[in-house]
Short mmCIF file of C-alpha atoms in Angstrom, two decimals:
data_model
loop_
_atom_site.label_atom_id
_atom_site.label_comp_id
_atom_site.label_asym_id
_atom_site.label_seq_id
_atom_site.Cartn_x
_atom_site.Cartn_y
_atom_site.Cartn_z
CA MET A 1 -53.35 -68.64 102.77
CA ALA A 2 -54.18 -72.15 103.86
CA THR A 3 -54.10 -74.79 101.22
CA ALA A 4 -57.40 -76.13 99.91
CA ARG A 5 -55.86 -79.47 99.13
CA LEU A 6 -56.32 -82.52 101.28
CA ASP A 7 -52.68 -83.57 101.28
CA TYR A 8 -51.99 -87.13 100.21
CA ILE A 9 -49.70 -89.03 102.57
CA ALA A 10 -48.54 -92.45 101.44
CA PRO A 11 -49.21 -95.18 104.04
CA TRP A 12 -46.30 -96.77 105.88
CA TRP A 13 -46.68 -100.15 104.20
CA THR A 14 -46.03 -98.60 100.79
CA TYR A 15 -42.68 -97.24 102.04
CA TRP A 16 -41.88 -100.68 103.47
CA LEU A 17 -42.62 -102.40 100.16
CA HIS A 18 -40.90 -99.62 98.21
CA ASN A 19 -37.64 -100.36 100.07
CA PHE A 20 -37.61 -103.98 98.92
CA PRO A 21 -34.38 -104.67 96.98
CA HIS A 22 -34.84 -104.43 93.22
CA PHE A 23 -32.58 -106.64 91.07
CA ASN A 24 -32.59 -107.58 87.42
CA PHE A 25 -31.85 -111.04 86.04
CA THR A 26 -28.12 -110.40 86.25
CA PHE A 27 -28.41 -109.61 89.97
CA GLN A 28 -27.60 -105.96 89.40
CA PRO A 29 -29.45 -103.42 91.62
CA VAL A 30 -32.19 -101.42 89.89
CA ASP A 31 -33.57 -98.03 90.84
CA ASN A 32 -36.91 -98.46 92.60
CA THR A 33 -38.52 -95.46 90.89
CA PHE A 34 -41.76 -96.47 89.24
CA ARG A 35 -40.98 -96.86 85.52
CA PRO A 36 -43.26 -99.53 84.07
CA GLY A 37 -42.09 -98.91 80.52
CA GLU A 38 -38.43 -99.75 81.14
CA ALA A 39 -37.19 -103.31 80.74
CA SER A 40 -34.86 -103.19 83.76
CA TYR A 41 -37.68 -102.18 86.10
CA GLN A 42 -39.93 -104.89 84.69
CA GLN A 43 -37.18 -107.44 85.30
CA SER A 44 -36.92 -106.34 88.93
CA LEU A 45 -40.60 -107.11 89.48
CA VAL A 46 -40.33 -110.45 87.68
CA PHE A 47 -37.31 -111.23 89.86
CA LEU A 48 -39.47 -110.81 92.95
CA ALA A 49 -42.01 -113.24 91.49
CA CYS A 50 -39.21 -115.72 90.75
CA ILE A 51 -38.31 -115.78 94.45
CA SER A 52 -41.70 -117.38 95.09
CA ALA A 53 -40.99 -119.84 92.28
CA ALA A 54 -37.74 -120.78 94.04
CA GLY A 55 -39.69 -121.24 97.27
CA LEU A 56 -42.09 -123.56 95.43
CA VAL A 57 -39.23 -125.69 94.08
CA LEU A 58 -37.59 -125.85 97.52
CA SER A 59 -40.83 -126.85 99.28
CA LEU A 60 -41.57 -129.55 96.70
CA LEU A 61 -38.02 -130.88 97.07
CA LEU A 62 -38.26 -131.03 100.85
CA LEU A 63 -41.66 -132.71 100.66
CA SER A 64 -40.29 -135.27 98.22
CA VAL A 65 -37.38 -136.06 100.54
CA TYR A 66 -39.70 -136.34 103.53
CA LEU A 67 -42.21 -138.59 101.76
CA THR A 68 -39.41 -140.78 100.43
CA SER A 69 -37.94 -141.17 103.91
CA VAL A 70 -41.37 -142.02 105.33
CA CYS A 71 -41.89 -144.71 102.69
CA CYS A 72 -38.44 -146.21 103.29
CA CYS A 73 -38.91 -146.29 107.05
CA ARG A 74 -42.31 -147.88 106.56
CA LYS A 75 -40.83 -150.71 104.49
CA GLU A 76 -38.16 -151.37 107.10
CA GLU A 77 -40.68 -151.72 109.91
CA GLU A 78 -41.05 -155.19 111.34
CA GLU A 79 -44.40 -156.88 111.76
CA GLU A 80 -44.07 -156.71 115.56
CA THR A 81 -43.68 -152.94 115.48
CA LYS A 82 -46.16 -151.14 117.65
CA ARG A 83 -49.05 -149.48 115.81
CA PRO A 84 -48.40 -145.72 115.35
CA ASP A 85 -50.10 -143.37 117.71
CA SER A 86 -53.07 -141.52 116.21
CA CYS A 87 -52.80 -138.57 118.63
CA CYS A 88 -50.10 -136.83 116.57
CA VAL A 89 -52.09 -137.23 113.36
CA SER A 90 -55.27 -135.92 114.97
CA TRP A 91 -53.60 -132.84 116.44
CA THR A 92 -51.82 -132.14 113.16
CA ALA A 93 -55.14 -132.35 111.30
CA VAL A 94 -56.82 -130.01 113.79
CA ILE A 95 -54.03 -127.42 113.68
CA THR A 96 -53.81 -127.62 109.88
CA GLY A 97 -57.57 -127.14 109.58
CA LEU A 98 -57.48 -124.10 111.85
CA ILE A 99 -54.60 -122.54 109.91
CA LEU A 100 -56.30 -123.19 106.59
CA CYS A 101 -59.62 -121.77 107.79
CA SER A 102 -57.82 -118.69 109.09
CA ALA A 103 -56.04 -118.35 105.75
CA VAL A 104 -59.34 -118.54 103.87
CA GLY A 105 -60.83 -115.84 106.11
CA VAL A 106 -57.82 -113.58 105.59
CA GLY A 107 -58.00 -114.24 101.86
CA PHE A 108 -61.66 -113.28 101.62
CA TYR A 109 -60.96 -110.02 103.46
CA GLY A 110 -57.93 -109.20 101.32
CA ASN A 111 -59.77 -110.00 98.10
CA SER A 112 -62.64 -107.73 99.13
CA GLN A 113 -60.27 -104.90 100.13
CA THR A 114 -58.38 -105.07 96.86
CA ASN A 115 -61.61 -105.10 94.89
CA ASP A 116 -62.92 -102.07 96.79
CA GLY A 117 -59.71 -100.14 96.19
CA LEU A 118 -59.62 -100.83 92.47
CA TYR A 119 -63.33 -100.07 92.15
CA GLN A 120 -62.66 -96.68 93.77
CA LEU A 121 -59.82 -96.13 91.30
CA THR A 122 -61.92 -96.93 88.24
CA TYR A 123 -64.79 -94.81 89.58
CA SER A 124 -62.43 -91.85 89.97
CA LEU A 125 -60.97 -92.42 86.52
CA HIS A 126 -64.44 -92.47 84.96
CA ASN A 127 -65.35 -89.23 86.77
CA ALA A 128 -62.14 -87.54 85.63
CA ASN A 129 -62.74 -88.85 82.13
CA HIS A 130 -66.25 -87.37 82.20
CA THR A 131 -64.81 -84.00 83.30
CA LEU A 132 -62.22 -83.99 80.53
CA GLY A 133 -64.85 -84.98 78.02
CA GLY A 134 -67.05 -82.09 79.16
CA LEU A 135 -64.14 -79.67 78.77
CA ASN A 136 -63.42 -80.85 75.26
CA SER A 137 -67.10 -80.64 74.36
CA LEU A 138 -67.46 -77.06 75.69
CA VAL A 139 -64.35 -75.85 73.90
CA SER A 140 -65.42 -77.45 70.62
CA SER A 141 -68.96 -76.04 70.91
CA SER A 142 -67.70 -72.52 71.64
CA LEU A 143 -65.22 -72.64 68.78
CA GLY A 144 -67.92 -73.82 66.39
CA SER A 145 -70.23 -71.01 67.48
CA MET A 146 -67.56 -68.32 66.96
CA GLU A 147 -66.04 -69.64 63.75
CA VAL A 148 -69.15 -70.78 61.89
CA GLY A 149 -72.40 -69.50 63.39
CA LEU A 150 -71.26 -65.96 64.25
CA GLN A 151 -69.41 -65.51 60.99
CA GLN A 152 -72.52 -66.39 58.95
CA HIS A 153 -74.62 -63.80 60.79
CA LEU A 154 -71.90 -61.14 60.40
CA ASN A 155 -71.61 -61.74 56.67
CA ARG A 156 -75.35 -61.25 56.13
CA LEU A 157 -75.44 -58.16 58.34
CA ASP A 158 -72.48 -56.71 56.43
CA GLU A 159 -74.57 -56.82 53.27
CA ILE A 160 -77.59 -55.30 55.00
CA PHE A 161 -75.57 -52.47 56.61
CA ALA A 162 -73.52 -51.75 53.51
CA THR A 163 -74.86 -48.19 53.27
CA ARG A 164 -74.17 -47.41 56.95
CA GLY A 165 -70.48 -47.15 57.72
CA ASP A 166 -70.93 -46.87 61.48
CA TYR A 167 -72.91 -50.10 61.62
CA VAL A 168 -70.34 -51.83 59.44
CA GLN A 169 -67.61 -50.61 61.78
CA ALA A 170 -69.51 -52.12 64.74
CA LEU A 171 -69.65 -55.42 62.88
CA ARG A 172 -65.91 -55.32 62.27
CA PHE A 173 -65.30 -54.70 65.96
CA MET A 174 -67.48 -57.71 66.86
CA GLY A 175 -65.42 -59.80 64.48
CA GLN A 176 -62.25 -58.79 66.30
CA MET A 177 -63.79 -59.78 69.63
CA ALA A 178 -64.78 -63.13 68.15
CA ASP A 179 -61.17 -63.63 66.97
CA ASN A 180 -59.95 -62.97 70.50
CA ILE A 181 -62.31 -65.64 71.85
CA ILE A 182 -61.17 -68.10 69.18
CA ARG A 183 -57.51 -67.50 70.03
CA GLN A 184 -58.14 -68.07 73.71
CA LEU A 185 -60.07 -71.27 73.08
CA THR A 186 -57.40 -72.51 70.69
CA ALA A 187 -54.74 -71.86 73.31
CA MET A 188 -56.52 -74.21 75.69
CA PRO A 189 -54.59 -77.49 76.14
CA ASP A 190 -55.88 -80.39 74.10
CA LEU A 191 -57.19 -82.80 76.74
CA SER A 192 -58.26 -85.48 74.27
CA LYS A 193 -54.95 -87.33 74.81
CA ALA A 194 -55.50 -87.39 78.57
CA LYS A 195 -59.10 -88.48 78.02
CA VAL A 196 -58.00 -91.40 75.87
CA ASP A 197 -55.36 -92.47 78.42
CA LEU A 198 -57.77 -92.36 81.36
CA SER A 199 -60.40 -94.29 79.44
CA ALA A 200 -57.91 -96.99 78.46
CA ILE A 201 -56.59 -97.28 82.03
CA ALA A 202 -60.11 -97.54 83.46
CA ASP A 203 -61.20 -100.20 80.96
CA GLN A 204 -58.03 -102.24 81.41
CA THR A 205 -58.27 -102.01 85.19
CA ASP A 206 -61.89 -103.19 85.13
CA TYR A 207 -60.98 -106.14 82.91
CA VAL A 208 -57.96 -107.26 84.92
CA GLU A 209 -59.69 -106.76 88.28
CA TYR A 210 -62.67 -108.91 87.32
CA TYR A 211 -60.52 -111.93 86.48
CA ARG A 212 -58.20 -111.32 89.43
CA TRP A 213 -61.14 -111.26 91.84
CA LEU A 214 -62.67 -114.36 90.24
CA THR A 215 -59.37 -116.27 90.31
CA TYR A 216 -58.79 -115.60 94.00
CA LEU A 217 -62.40 -116.47 94.78
CA LEU A 218 -62.04 -119.86 93.10
CA LEU A 219 -58.72 -120.45 94.90
CA LEU A 220 -60.33 -119.64 98.25
CA ILE A 221 -63.23 -122.00 97.54
CA LEU A 222 -60.77 -124.74 96.51
CA ASP A 223 -58.82 -124.36 99.75
CA LEU A 224 -62.01 -124.47 101.78
CA VAL A 225 -63.18 -127.63 99.99
CA ILE A 226 -59.79 -129.29 100.54
CA CYS A 227 -60.01 -128.46 104.24
CA LEU A 228 -63.45 -130.06 104.50
CA VAL A 229 -62.38 -133.13 102.53
CA ALA A 230 -59.31 -133.49 104.75
CA CYS A 231 -61.47 -133.46 107.88
CA LEU A 232 -63.83 -136.00 106.32
CA GLY A 233 -60.94 -138.22 105.23
CA VAL A 234 -59.42 -138.29 108.71
CA ALA A 235 -62.80 -138.93 110.35
CA LYS A 236 -63.80 -141.65 107.87
CA GLN A 237 -60.26 -143.04 107.60
CA SER A 238 -60.79 -143.35 103.86
CA ARG A 239 -57.79 -144.07 101.66
CA TRP A 240 -59.22 -142.63 98.46
CA LEU A 241 -60.06 -139.38 100.28
CA LEU A 242 -56.48 -139.21 101.50
CA THR A 243 -55.32 -139.75 97.93
CA MET A 244 -57.49 -136.88 96.75
CA ILE A 245 -56.07 -134.71 99.53
CA MET A 246 -52.54 -135.48 98.37
CA VAL A 247 -53.28 -134.63 94.73
CA PHE A 248 -55.26 -131.45 95.32
CA GLY A 249 -52.94 -130.44 98.14
CA VAL A 250 -49.99 -130.39 95.73
CA ILE A 251 -52.05 -128.42 93.18
CA SER A 252 -53.12 -125.90 95.83
CA LEU A 253 -49.54 -125.61 97.06
CA VAL A 254 -48.40 -124.65 93.57
CA LEU A 255 -51.26 -122.16 93.19
CA SER A 256 -50.52 -120.64 96.60
CA TRP A 257 -46.87 -120.06 95.73
CA ALA A 258 -47.89 -118.59 92.36
CA SER A 259 -50.39 -116.23 93.99
CA LEU A 260 -47.73 -115.21 96.52
CA GLY A 261 -45.29 -114.30 93.75
CA ALA A 262 -47.87 -112.38 91.72
CA GLY A 263 -49.20 -110.58 94.80
CA THR A 264 -45.72 -109.59 96.00
CA ALA A 265 -44.64 -108.22 92.61
CA THR A 266 -47.89 -106.30 92.19
CA ALA A 267 -47.76 -104.87 95.72
CA VAL A 268 -44.14 -103.72 95.32
CA GLY A 269 -44.79 -102.13 91.92
CA THR A 270 -47.90 -100.36 93.18
CA SER A 271 -46.02 -99.12 96.24
CA ASP A 272 -43.30 -97.70 94.01
CA PHE A 273 -46.01 -95.65 92.31
CA CYS A 274 -47.73 -94.67 95.57
CA VAL A 275 -44.56 -93.27 97.13
CA SER A 276 -44.19 -90.58 94.43
CA PRO A 277 -47.27 -90.52 92.16
CA ASP A 278 -46.96 -86.82 91.28
CA LYS A 279 -43.58 -87.28 89.63
CA PHE A 280 -44.79 -90.19 87.51
CA ILE A 281 -47.91 -88.37 86.32
CA ALA A 282 -45.93 -85.21 85.50
CA ASN A 283 -43.57 -87.26 83.32
CA ARG A 284 -46.45 -88.99 81.56
CA THR A 285 -48.40 -85.78 80.79
CA LYS A 286 -45.53 -83.49 79.77
CA GLU A 287 -46.14 -84.29 76.10
CA PHE A 288 -49.56 -82.59 75.98
CA LEU A 289 -49.75 -80.58 79.22
CA SER A 290 -47.42 -77.89 80.47
CA ALA A 291 -45.70 -78.30 83.81
CA GLU A 292 -47.68 -75.36 85.18
CA VAL A 293 -51.03 -76.96 84.35
CA THR A 294 -49.98 -80.35 85.71
CA HIS A 295 -48.69 -78.80 88.91
CA TYR A 296 -51.94 -76.86 89.32
CA TYR A 297 -54.09 -79.98 89.19
CA LEU A 298 -51.77 -82.23 91.19
CA TYR A 299 -51.45 -79.87 94.15
CA CYS A 300 -54.51 -77.58 93.81
CA SER A 301 -53.42 -74.96 96.30
CA GLN A 302 -55.11 -71.57 96.61
CA SER A 303 -51.67 -70.01 96.53
CA LEU A 304 -51.15 -71.36 93.04
CA PRO A 305 -52.44 -69.18 90.18
CA ASN A 306 -54.96 -70.63 87.78
CA PRO A 307 -53.12 -71.06 84.47
CA PHE A 308 -56.40 -70.54 82.57
CA GLN A 309 -57.44 -67.39 84.41
CA GLN A 310 -56.06 -64.95 81.82
CA SER A 311 -57.68 -66.77 78.92
CA LEU A 312 -60.99 -66.96 80.73
CA THR A 313 -60.83 -63.23 81.56
CA ILE A 314 -60.20 -62.26 77.93
CA PHE A 315 -62.98 -64.62 76.88
CA GLN A 316 -65.40 -63.00 79.34
CA ARG A 317 -64.50 -59.42 78.40
CA SER A 318 -64.73 -60.04 74.68
CA LEU A 319 -68.09 -61.74 75.11
CA THR A 320 -69.42 -58.87 77.22
CA THR A 321 -68.27 -56.30 74.62
CA MET A 322 -70.04 -58.22 71.86
CA GLN A 323 -73.25 -58.36 73.85
CA ILE A 324 -73.12 -54.56 74.37
CA GLN A 325 -72.64 -54.02 70.62
CA ILE A 326 -75.59 -56.30 69.78
CA GLN A 327 -77.82 -54.46 72.23
CA GLY A 328 -76.98 -51.12 70.55
CA LEU A 329 -77.57 -52.48 67.05
CA LEU A 330 -80.90 -53.95 68.08
CA GLN A 331 -81.94 -50.62 69.51
CA PHE A 332 -80.85 -48.31 66.68
CA SER A 333 -80.57 -50.34 63.46
CA VAL A 334 -83.76 -52.40 63.53
CA PRO A 335 -86.08 -49.38 62.96
CA VAL A 336 -84.02 -48.49 59.87
CA PHE A 337 -83.17 -52.04 58.69
CA PRO A 338 -85.98 -54.35 59.77
CA THR A 339 -84.46 -57.31 57.87
CA ALA A 340 -81.41 -57.18 60.17
CA GLU A 341 -83.45 -58.12 63.24
CA ARG A 342 -83.36 -61.84 62.55
CA ASP A 343 -79.56 -62.03 62.33
CA LEU A 344 -79.07 -59.72 65.29
CA LEU A 345 -81.34 -61.89 67.46
CA GLY A 346 -79.47 -64.97 66.21
CA ILE A 347 -76.16 -63.43 67.30
CA GLN A 348 -77.66 -62.59 70.67
CA ARG A 349 -78.81 -66.15 71.25
CA LEU A 350 -75.41 -67.45 70.17
CA LEU A 351 -73.64 -65.12 72.60
CA ASN A 352 -75.95 -66.19 75.42
CA SER A 353 -75.23 -69.88 74.81
CA THR A 354 -71.51 -69.10 74.59
CA GLU A 355 -71.68 -67.32 77.93
CA PHE A 356 -73.36 -70.38 79.45
CA ASN A 357 -70.54 -72.54 78.04
CA LEU A 358 -68.02 -70.11 79.50
CA ASN A 359 -69.49 -70.48 82.99
CA GLN A 360 -69.41 -74.27 82.75
CA LEU A 361 -65.91 -74.18 81.34
CA THR A 362 -64.74 -72.02 84.24
CA ALA A 363 -66.21 -74.45 86.76
CA LEU A 364 -64.71 -77.52 85.08
CA LEU A 365 -61.27 -75.97 84.69
CA ASP A 366 -61.12 -75.35 88.43
CA CYS A 367 -58.65 -77.74 90.04
CA ARG A 368 -60.92 -78.93 92.86
CA GLY A 369 -62.98 -81.37 90.81
CA LEU A 370 -60.12 -83.17 89.05
CA HIS A 371 -57.92 -83.05 92.14
CA LYS A 372 -60.61 -84.76 94.21
CA ASN A 373 -60.81 -87.53 91.62
CA TYR A 374 -57.03 -87.80 91.74
CA LEU A 375 -56.98 -88.13 95.53
CA ASP A 376 -59.83 -90.66 95.53
CA GLY A 377 -57.96 -92.81 93.04
CA LEU A 378 -54.76 -92.66 95.09
CA MET A 379 -56.60 -93.53 98.29
CA GLY A 380 -58.28 -96.48 96.61
CA VAL A 381 -55.05 -97.91 95.17
CA CYS A 382 -52.49 -97.08 97.84
CA TYR A 383 -54.61 -97.69 100.93
CA ASP A 384 -57.30 -100.29 100.22
CA GLY A 385 -55.63 -101.84 97.17
CA VAL A 386 -52.13 -102.38 98.58
CA GLU A 387 -53.51 -103.34 101.98
CA GLY A 388 -55.68 -105.99 100.33
CA LEU A 389 -52.67 -107.29 98.41
CA LEU A 390 -50.75 -107.65 101.68
CA TYR A 391 -53.60 -109.69 103.16
CA LEU A 392 -53.65 -111.85 100.05
CA CYS A 393 -49.90 -112.43 100.44
CA LEU A 394 -50.52 -113.43 104.07
CA PHE A 395 -53.24 -115.79 102.87
CA SER A 396 -50.78 -117.38 100.45
CA LEU A 397 -48.17 -117.86 103.20
CA LEU A 398 -50.70 -119.44 105.56
CA SER A 399 -51.97 -121.69 102.78
CA VAL A 400 -48.43 -122.82 101.95
CA SER A 401 -47.79 -123.65 105.61
CA ALA A 402 -51.09 -125.48 105.99
CA PHE A 403 -50.69 -127.55 102.81
CA CYS A 404 -47.09 -128.47 103.67
CA ALA A 405 -48.24 -129.70 107.10
CA MET A 406 -51.17 -131.52 105.50
CA LEU A 407 -48.94 -133.28 102.96
CA CYS A 408 -46.54 -134.29 105.74
CA ALA A 409 -49.34 -135.65 107.95
CA THR A 410 -51.17 -137.57 105.21
CA PRO A 411 -48.62 -140.47 105.05
CA ARG A 412 -48.89 -140.87 108.82
CA ALA A 413 -52.66 -141.09 108.54
CA TRP A 414 -52.28 -143.62 105.72
CA THR A 415 -49.92 -145.72 107.88
CA LEU A 416 -52.37 -145.56 110.76
CA ILE A 417 -55.23 -146.83 108.62
CA THR A 418 -53.04 -149.59 107.16
CA SER A 419 -51.91 -150.75 110.61
CA ARG A 420 -55.49 -150.92 111.83
CA ASP A 421 -56.51 -153.03 108.83
CA ARG A 422 -53.50 -155.30 109.39
CA ALA A 423 -54.37 -155.74 113.07
CA TYR A 424 -57.94 -156.68 112.15
CA ASP A 425 -56.78 -159.17 109.51
CA ASP A 426 -54.40 -160.87 111.97
CA ILE A 427 -57.31 -162.25 114.07
CA ASP A 428 -57.42 -166.07 114.11
CA GLU A 429 -60.29 -167.26 111.94
CA GLU A 430 -60.55 -170.51 113.94
CA ASP A 431 -61.16 -168.56 117.12
CA PRO A 432 -64.77 -169.35 118.17
CA PHE A 433 -65.14 -165.84 119.57
CA ASN A 434 -64.13 -164.24 116.23
CA PRO A 435 -67.24 -162.83 114.50
CA GLN A 436 -65.85 -163.98 111.17
CA ALA A 437 -66.14 -167.58 112.34
CA ARG A 438 -69.87 -167.37 111.78
CA HIS A 439 -69.24 -167.19 108.03
CA MET A 440 -67.08 -170.31 107.82
CA THR A 441 -68.23 -172.82 105.23
CA PHE A 442 -68.62 -176.57 105.73
CA ASN A 443 -69.02 -179.69 103.53
CA PRO A 444 -72.64 -180.02 102.35
CA SER A 445 -72.21 -183.77 101.76
CA ARG A 446 -71.60 -184.35 105.43
CA ALA A 447 -74.49 -182.17 106.48
CA SER A 448 -76.85 -184.09 104.22
CA HIS A 449 -76.43 -187.24 106.35
CA VAL A 450 -77.10 -185.50 109.62
CA HIS A 451 -80.56 -184.66 110.87
CA SER A 452 -80.85 -182.10 113.57
CA PHE A 453 -82.78 -182.51 116.69
CA CYS A 454 -85.23 -179.93 115.35
CA SER A 455 -86.63 -182.43 112.84
CA TYR A 456 -87.89 -184.56 115.71
CA SER A 457 -88.87 -181.86 118.13
CA SER A 458 -91.08 -180.26 115.49
CA SER A 459 -93.18 -183.47 115.41
CA LEU A 460 -93.66 -183.97 119.11
CA ASP A 461 -97.36 -183.24 118.87
CA SER A 462 -97.77 -185.77 116.04
CA GLN A 463 -97.13 -189.41 117.05
CA ALA A 464 -98.20 -190.86 113.71
CA SER A 465 -94.68 -192.15 113.10
CA PRO A 466 -93.42 -193.38 116.46
CA HIS A 467 -90.47 -195.23 114.89
CA PRO A 468 -88.47 -192.97 112.66
CA PRO A 469 -85.80 -194.55 110.47
CA PRO A 470 -82.49 -195.06 112.26
CA GLN A 471 -79.72 -192.59 111.41
CA THR A 472 -76.02 -192.82 111.81
CA ALA A 473 -74.79 -190.68 114.62
CA ALA A 474 -72.27 -188.07 113.64
CA ILE A 475 -70.70 -185.08 115.08
CA LEU A 476 -72.64 -182.00 114.06
CA PRO A 477 -70.85 -179.29 112.12
CA THR A 478 -70.18 -176.03 113.84
CA SER A 479 -72.77 -174.04 111.96
CA GLU A 480 -75.42 -176.79 112.38
CA TYR A 481 -74.74 -176.96 116.09
CA MET A 482 -74.96 -173.21 116.41
CA ASN A 483 -78.29 -173.22 114.62
CA GLN A 484 -79.64 -175.89 116.93
CA SER A 485 -78.45 -174.00 119.98
CA MET A 486 -80.14 -170.84 118.87
CA LEU A 487 -83.27 -172.79 118.04
CA PHE A 488 -83.47 -174.41 121.45
CA GLY A 489 -82.21 -171.55 123.53
CA GLY A 490 -83.21 -168.48 121.54
CA ASN A 491 -81.24 -166.41 123.99
CA PRO A 492 -77.67 -165.06 123.50
CA ARG A 493 -77.00 -165.74 127.20
CA TYR A 494 -76.49 -169.43 126.46
CA GLU A 495 -73.56 -170.85 124.64
CA ASN A 496 -74.00 -171.30 120.90
CA VAL A 497 -70.62 -172.74 119.94
CA PRO A 498 -69.57 -176.38 120.10
CA LEU A 499 -67.33 -177.29 122.99
CA ILE A 500 -67.30 -181.09 122.39
CA GLY A 501 -63.86 -182.53 122.17
CA ARG A 502 -62.22 -179.51 123.81
CA GLY A 503 -62.32 -180.83 127.35
CA SER A 504 -64.70 -178.10 128.39
CA PRO A 505 -67.50 -178.49 130.96
CA PRO A 506 -70.92 -179.35 129.59
CA PRO A 507 -72.88 -176.38 128.34
CA SER A 508 -75.85 -174.93 130.10
CA TYR A 509 -79.29 -175.09 128.56
CA SER A 510 -82.33 -172.91 128.66
CA PRO A 511 -85.60 -173.92 130.35
CA ARG A 512 -87.16 -174.43 126.91
CA MET A 513 -84.51 -177.04 126.06
CA ARG A 514 -85.15 -178.87 129.35
CA THR A 515 -88.88 -178.99 128.64
CA THR A 516 -88.25 -180.30 125.14
CA TYR A 517 -85.91 -182.99 126.45
CA LEU A 518 -88.43 -184.24 129.06
CA SER A 519 -91.07 -184.57 126.34
CA MET A 520 -88.85 -186.79 124.13
CA THR A 521 -89.77 -190.38 123.51
CA ASP A 522 -87.49 -193.29 124.34
CA ALA A 523 -86.72 -193.80 120.65
CA GLN A 524 -85.56 -190.26 120.26
CA ILE A 525 -83.41 -190.56 123.39
CA ARG A 526 -81.81 -193.72 122.02
CA HIS A 527 -81.18 -191.95 118.71
CA PHE A 528 -79.41 -188.91 120.18
CA GLY A 529 -77.64 -190.77 122.91
CA THR A 530 -77.00 -189.50 126.39
CA ASP A 531 -75.71 -186.05 125.47
CA PHE A 532 -78.66 -184.40 127.15
CA GLN A 533 -78.89 -186.63 130.19
CA GLN A 534 -76.74 -184.25 132.19
CA VAL A 535 -79.34 -181.52 131.93
#
């Protein structure tokens, strides 16, 4: 006979994780059988998490040595040293951004896979819990009907049929059948313990999974924000953004190593369970379930006998015999004892409801329902759940690599920005072609004694004062001369910086300046001298 069970086959990655070496804190090997209650097995999982902690310490140490060496080399650089090339920093930023974006994508997928797997587990646990609750409810209802309701009706009928020995004998026989049903129901395994365990596991899994999913989601968002800020900092060449990248990069590096350790320990422990789940469940349920019952539900093969079949058969036969007796009493005793009809009909209704409970009980005790829930839970944990944990571990590794590269490249970017600022500050402020020369200050007391040519040219149309007061000739300040040049020329094509005293050729003038010069009076020409006679 072919098996009706969809055989569970553990995926290959669970065997790979199951073969990870298990050591306790004293570096002694530990059996990799899933035993979450034993201290040695718990230490082996914590030991795996501590490996990630050692990786964190090592990476921080190497980063400290690298950053220290970069700072020392930077102090030893001479002022004539060539400015560092920005190509290396740019390519490092691009590659780091791509790795970090890929890590975030892998992390989102792994977080979703793990959440789907654990949701499938909790859904299966709730369904199995509902089945076990229905079994307990049916058994309790049937026991109450036989022990209380039926006994009350039989006691009243015994008084009514006291004068008829054959009817009393029929009532005694019905009582024996009821005792048989009670014995069979009492022999049923008490599933309340299993119901409590499944409910606690489902509630705890829901609670832990919610905060696990939320924690990874916040970590993924943090990594994505750091990636964007890093790109902005490199593009803007902002020092405070680079400082933020350094601080949050170290924090994210610590969180990535921590998530790697937690994910590895959880994946290995879950794989230990997934390799041999039947053995673990049989050991956990042996206190309240027999090995035969546990084996029946774990494997659910048609070749396996139903351990409840004999009890259900006795239950069915006893119930059928009682229904036949009630039918005979209703037919023959009611015409003689009309007062017995009410109790006889009450017993008939009670037997009908008990038969309905028996049919439901038979369906729920069948292994197919609970075994399907069992397989769904295993598929959710061992396939989607462990696979998602592996992707989350890959996300942590990529994040660690990206943040290490980012922290190594940040000092180079800082040096590049500093060298650019130093090169800009080294420009000669006295250079007339330096834009900062426009902001040079001059002595106001000297400028107060000098009148620009504009004061006379603005009054060309008014000849009311043909003889202005004589002024002492002086060399115009740089800013005053520049203002006059822009006033006369108004065009950036013409020179607007003083070249007097530098041995330079005379400057060129715009047509507007030539027109203004030709319209000057003799007094104005005498006042300004022959500086414009070469026009």
